[in-house]
Coordinates of C-alpha atoms in Angstrom, one line a residue:
X6 CA 39.0 43.1 -14.5
X7 CA 39.5 44.7 -17.6
X8 CA 35.6 44.8 -20.0
X9 CA 37.1 43.2 -22.8
X10 CA 38.1 40.2 -20.8
X11 CA 34.5 40.0 -18.7
X12 CA 33.0 39.8 -22.5
X13 CA 35.3 36.9 -23.4
X14 CA 34.5 34.9 -20.4
X15 CA 31.1 35.4 -20.6
X16 CA 31.1 34.3 -24.5
X17 CA 32.8 31.4 -23.3
X18 CA 30.3 30.5 -20.7
X19 CA 27.2 31.0 -23.2
X20 CA 29.1 28.7 -25.8
X21 CA 29.5 26.1 -23.4
X22 CA 26.2 26.3 -22.3
X23 CA 24.8 26.0 -25.9
X24 CA 27.1 23.3 -26.2
X25 CA 25.5 21.0 -23.3
X26 CA 21.7 22.0 -24.0
X27 CA 22.4 21.3 -27.8
X28 CA 24.1 17.7 -27.0
X29 CA 21.6 15.8 -29.1
X30 CA 21.3 18.1 -31.6
X31 CA 22.2 17.1 -35.3
X32 CA 21.9 13.3 -34.2
X33 CA 19.5 11.3 -36.0
X34 CA 17.0 9.1 -33.6
X35 CA 17.1 5.6 -34.1
X36 CA 14.3 3.4 -34.8
X37 CA 13.1 2.2 -31.4
X38 CA 9.5 1.3 -31.5
X39 CA 9.1 -2.3 -30.7
X40 CA 12.2 -2.8 -29.4
X41 CA 13.0 -3.9 -25.6
X42 CA 14.3 -1.1 -23.0
X43 CA 17.8 -2.4 -23.4
X44 CA 18.0 -2.7 -26.7
X45 CA 16.6 0.8 -27.2
X46 CA 18.8 2.2 -24.9
X47 CA 22.1 0.4 -26.7
X48 CA 20.5 1.6 -30.2
X49 CA 20.7 5.4 -28.3
X50 CA 24.0 4.6 -27.1
X51 CA 25.1 3.9 -30.3
X52 CA 23.6 6.5 -32.3
X53 CA 26.0 8.9 -29.8
X54 CA 22.6 10.1 -27.7
X55 CA 23.3 10.2 -24.1
X56 CA 21.0 8.7 -21.4
X57 CA 20.3 12.2 -20.3
X58 CA 18.9 13.2 -23.7
X59 CA 16.6 10.3 -23.5
X60 CA 13.0 10.8 -21.3
X61 CA 11.5 7.3 -20.6
X62 CA 7.5 7.6 -19.4
X63 CA 4.6 5.2 -19.5
X64 CA 1.5 5.6 -21.8
X65 CA -0.2 7.4 -18.7
X66 CA 2.8 9.9 -19.1
X67 CA 4.3 9.0 -15.9
X68 CA 8.2 8.7 -15.4
X69 CA 9.0 5.5 -15.9
X70 CA 10.8 2.8 -14.2
X71 CA 14.1 2.0 -15.4
X72 CA 14.8 -0.6 -13.0
X73 CA 11.2 -2.2 -13.8
X74 CA 11.8 -1.1 -17.6
X75 CA 14.7 -3.3 -17.8
X76 CA 13.1 -6.2 -16.7
X77 CA 9.9 -5.9 -19.4
X78 CA 9.7 -3.0 -21.1
X79 CA 8.8 -2.2 -24.6
X80 CA 9.0 0.9 -26.6
X81 CA 5.7 1.5 -28.0
X82 CA 6.4 5.1 -29.3
X83 CA 8.8 7.8 -29.6
X84 CA 8.2 11.7 -29.8
X85 CA 11.3 12.2 -32.6
X86 CA 10.6 10.1 -35.8
X87 CA 13.5 7.8 -37.0
X88 CA 15.4 9.5 -39.2
X89 CA 14.9 13.0 -38.2
X90 CA 17.0 15.0 -36.0
X91 CA 16.5 15.3 -32.3
X92 CA 16.3 19.0 -30.6
X93 CA 18.0 20.1 -28.1
X94 CA 15.0 19.2 -25.3
X95 CA 16.1 15.4 -26.2
X96 CA 13.7 12.6 -27.0
X97 CA 11.0 11.1 -25.3
X98 CA 10.3 7.5 -25.4
X99 CA 6.8 5.9 -24.6
X100 CA 7.3 2.3 -23.2
X101 CA 4.9 -0.6 -21.9
X102 CA 5.6 -2.4 -19.0
X103 CA 3.8 -5.9 -18.8
X104 CA 4.8 -5.8 -14.9
X105 CA 3.2 -2.3 -14.5
X106 CA 0.2 -3.1 -16.4
X107 CA -0.6 -6.0 -14.4
X108 CA 0.0 -4.4 -11.5
X109 CA -2.1 -1.7 -12.0
X110 CA -5.1 -3.6 -12.8
X111 CA -4.6 -5.6 -9.7
X112 CA -4.5 -3.0 -7.6
X113 CA -7.8 -1.5 -9.3
X114 CA -9.1 -5.4 -8.3
X115 CA -8.8 -4.7 -4.7
X116 CA -11.9 -5.5 -2.8
X117 CA -13.7 -7.5 -6.2
X118 CA -13.8 -11.1 -6.8
X119 CA -10.3 -12.6 -7.7
X120 CA -11.9 -14.2 -10.6
X121 CA -12.0 -10.6 -12.3
X122 CA -7.9 -10.3 -12.4
X123 CA -7.3 -14.1 -12.9
X124 CA -7.2 -14.0 -16.3
X125 CA -4.9 -11.2 -16.8
X126 CA -2.6 -12.4 -14.7
X127 CA -2.5 -15.7 -17.2
X128 CA -2.4 -13.8 -20.1
X129 CA 0.5 -12.1 -18.7
X130 CA 2.3 -15.4 -18.5
X131 CA 2.3 -14.8 -14.6
X132 CA 1.9 -17.5 -11.7
X133 CA 0.1 -16.5 -8.9
X134 CA 0.2 -17.1 -5.3
X135 CA -2.8 -16.8 -3.1
X136 CA -2.7 -16.2 0.4
X137 CA -5.6 -16.1 2.9
X138 CA -5.6 -12.2 4.2
X139 CA -5.6 -12.9 7.9
X140 CA -3.8 -16.6 8.4
X141 CA -1.5 -16.0 5.7
X142 CA -1.8 -19.3 4.5
X143 CA -1.1 -20.7 0.7
X144 CA -4.9 -21.1 -0.6
X145 CA -3.3 -21.0 -4.1
X146 CA -4.9 -24.1 -5.5
X147 CA -8.0 -24.0 -3.5
X148 CA -9.0 -20.1 -5.2
X149 CA -7.7 -21.4 -8.5
X150 CA -10.1 -24.2 -8.5
X151 CA -13.1 -21.8 -7.5
X152 CA -12.1 -19.5 -10.2
X153 CA -11.4 -22.3 -13.1
X154 CA -14.9 -24.4 -11.7
X155 CA -13.3 -27.0 -10.9
X156 CA -15.2 -27.1 -7.7
X157 CA -18.5 -26.6 -9.2
X158 CA -21.5 -25.4 -7.0
X159 CA -19.4 -25.2 -4.1
X160 CA -16.8 -22.6 -5.1
X161 CA -16.3 -19.9 -3.0
X162 CA -16.1 -16.2 -3.6
X163 CA -12.7 -14.9 -3.2
X164 CA -12.0 -11.1 -2.7
X165 CA -9.0 -9.5 -3.1
X166 CA -7.8 -7.4 0.2
X167 CA -4.0 -6.6 -1.1
X168 CA -1.7 -7.0 -4.0
X169 CA 2.1 -7.4 -3.9
X170 CA 4.2 -5.8 -6.6
X171 CA 4.5 -8.3 -9.4
X172 CA 7.9 -9.5 -9.6
X173 CA 9.1 -9.4 -13.5
X174 CA 12.3 -11.3 -13.1
X175 CA 10.2 -14.5 -11.7
X176 CA 7.1 -13.7 -13.0
X177 CA 5.2 -14.3 -9.8
X178 CA 2.6 -12.2 -8.0
X179 CA 1.6 -12.6 -4.8
X180 CA -2.1 -11.6 -3.7
X181 CA -4.3 -11.4 -0.4
X182 CA -7.8 -12.7 -0.5
X183 CA -10.8 -13.3 1.9
X184 CA -14.0 -15.2 1.0
X185 CA -16.7 -13.1 0.2
X186 CA -18.3 -13.6 3.8
X187 CA -15.4 -12.8 5.5
X188 CA -14.7 -9.7 3.1
X189 CA -18.2 -8.4 4.4
X190 CA -18.2 -8.8 8.0
X191 CA -14.6 -7.6 8.0
X192 CA -15.9 -4.3 6.0
X193 CA -18.4 -4.2 8.1
X194 CA -16.3 -4.5 11.3
X195 CA -14.5 -1.4 10.0
X196 CA -17.6 0.7 9.5
X197 CA -18.5 0.0 12.7
X198 CA -15.2 1.3 14.3
X199 CA -15.5 4.6 12.3
X200 CA -18.7 5.2 13.1
X201 CA -18.3 4.7 16.9
X202 CA -14.8 6.6 16.4
X203 CA -16.6 9.9 15.4
X204 CA -18.5 9.4 18.5
X205 CA -15.7 8.6 20.9
X206 CA -12.1 8.0 20.0
X207 CA -10.9 4.5 22.0
X208 CA -8.0 6.8 24.0
X209 CA -10.8 8.8 25.3
X210 CA -12.5 5.6 26.2
X211 CA -9.8 4.4 27.6
X212 CA -9.6 7.7 30.0
X213 CA -13.6 6.5 31.1
X214 CA -12.5 3.3 32.3
X215 CA -9.8 4.9 34.3
X216 CA -12.1 7.2 36.2
X217 CA -14.1 4.1 37.1
X218 CA -11.1 2.5 38.1
X219 CA -10.3 5.2 40.6
X220 CA -13.6 4.4 42.0
X221 CA -13.2 0.6 42.2
X222 CA -10.0 0.6 43.5
X223 CA -9.6 3.6 45.7
X224 CA -6.5 2.5 47.0
X225 CA -4.4 2.7 44.3
X226 CA -4.4 1.4 40.6
X227 CA -2.0 1.2 37.2
X228 CA -3.6 0.7 33.6
X229 CA -1.6 -0.6 31.0
X230 CA -3.5 0.9 28.5
X231 CA -0.9 1.7 26.0
X232 CA 1.7 -1.6 26.6
X233 CA -0.8 -3.9 27.9
X234 CA -3.9 -3.6 25.7
X235 CA -5.7 -7.4 25.4
X236 CA -9.0 -6.1 23.7
X237 CA -9.9 -3.2 21.7
X238 CA -12.7 -3.8 20.1
X239 CA -16.0 -2.1 18.5
X240 CA -19.0 -4.1 19.9
X241 CA -21.3 -2.2 17.8
X242 CA -22.0 1.9 16.6
X243 CA -22.0 3.0 20.7
X244 CA -20.1 0.4 22.6
X245 CA -16.1 -0.2 22.9
X246 CA -14.9 -3.6 25.0
X247 CA -11.5 -2.8 26.6
X248 CA -9.5 -5.1 28.1
X249 CA -6.0 -4.6 29.4
X250 CA -3.5 -5.5 32.2
X251 CA -3.4 -3.4 35.3
X252 CA -1.9 -3.4 38.7
X253 CA -4.3 -2.9 41.8
X254 CA -3.2 -1.7 45.3
X255 CA -5.3 -3.0 48.4
X256 CA -6.2 -1.5 51.5
X257 CA -3.0 -3.0 53.3
X258 CA -0.8 -1.4 50.7
X259 CA 0.0 -4.9 48.8
X260 CA 0.2 -4.6 44.9
X261 CA -1.2 -7.1 42.8
X262 CA 0.6 -6.9 39.5
X263 CA -0.9 -8.1 35.8
X264 CA -4.7 -8.5 36.7
X265 CA -6.8 -7.6 34.0
X266 CA -9.2 -4.9 33.8
X267 CA -12.1 -5.7 31.7
X268 CA -14.9 -3.2 30.9
X269 CA -17.4 -1.6 28.2
X270 CA -17.4 1.7 27.3
X271 CA -20.7 3.1 25.8
X272 CA -22.0 6.2 24.6
X273 CA -25.9 6.9 25.4
X274 CA -28.2 8.5 23.1
X275 CA -28.0 11.2 25.0
X276 CA -24.1 11.9 24.2
X277 CA -23.2 10.7 28.1
X278 CA -20.8 8.0 28.4
X279 CA -20.9 5.3 30.8
X280 CA -18.7 2.3 32.0
X281 CA -20.3 -1.1 32.8
X282 CA -19.7 -4.4 33.7
X283 CA -16.1 -3.5 34.9
X284 CA -14.3 -6.2 36.2
X285 CA -10.7 -7.0 37.9
X286 CA -9.5 -10.8 37.8

């Protein structure tokens, strides 16, 4: 190819690149602050600004969820003042979302009393649904009465354990809670499990039960410690209580299916592992 043709093509490519990168240049920014996301989108479109030239972010600088903004987003700042030309890199639009702010506040409230975030829900004009964490029963009226003082001295302190993403279309949010007593018990249980697992994993504990079963049932056995587990609890920081289905073979080669193997596995002070109270029934 001739050199002058290469130069012409290079210049043409550069011109196209500059045109694309400066698509928003020369366009005056409209006033966006105070508008909803949809209103801001329409204003930018009317001004001839492509969506690709607008970068939507939340107050913390993270990229905004446009679906969320479309539901309840409001512009609180813009990087280019109204009337000023938008540079080649485009315009950054900072938005506030009621559902995002509420969701952030509720997530920070996990492990704390539901009363701490109840007023935030009310102020956001959302309706809460409170579910008991274990049973999943709807206890909204009970929780709200306890929070608002209608129950009096008998009021229960409810602790938030899980929060669903607020629904901006329905103005609702679902929150799982436990009574303070239940929550503390559950947390203590988790602490015990974590402490025990550092000493002996549950899979290793089942291996010790399997070895003990070989002595108890010398003619053969099959421990269903994967798909047939019934109980797998930490009794304390040193002991597991394990129960599962098993098949055992007697001295005559007969197989008894779906029996239950029940055992305790403990870690002694000297580090040795013991299996006791092993029963098959």
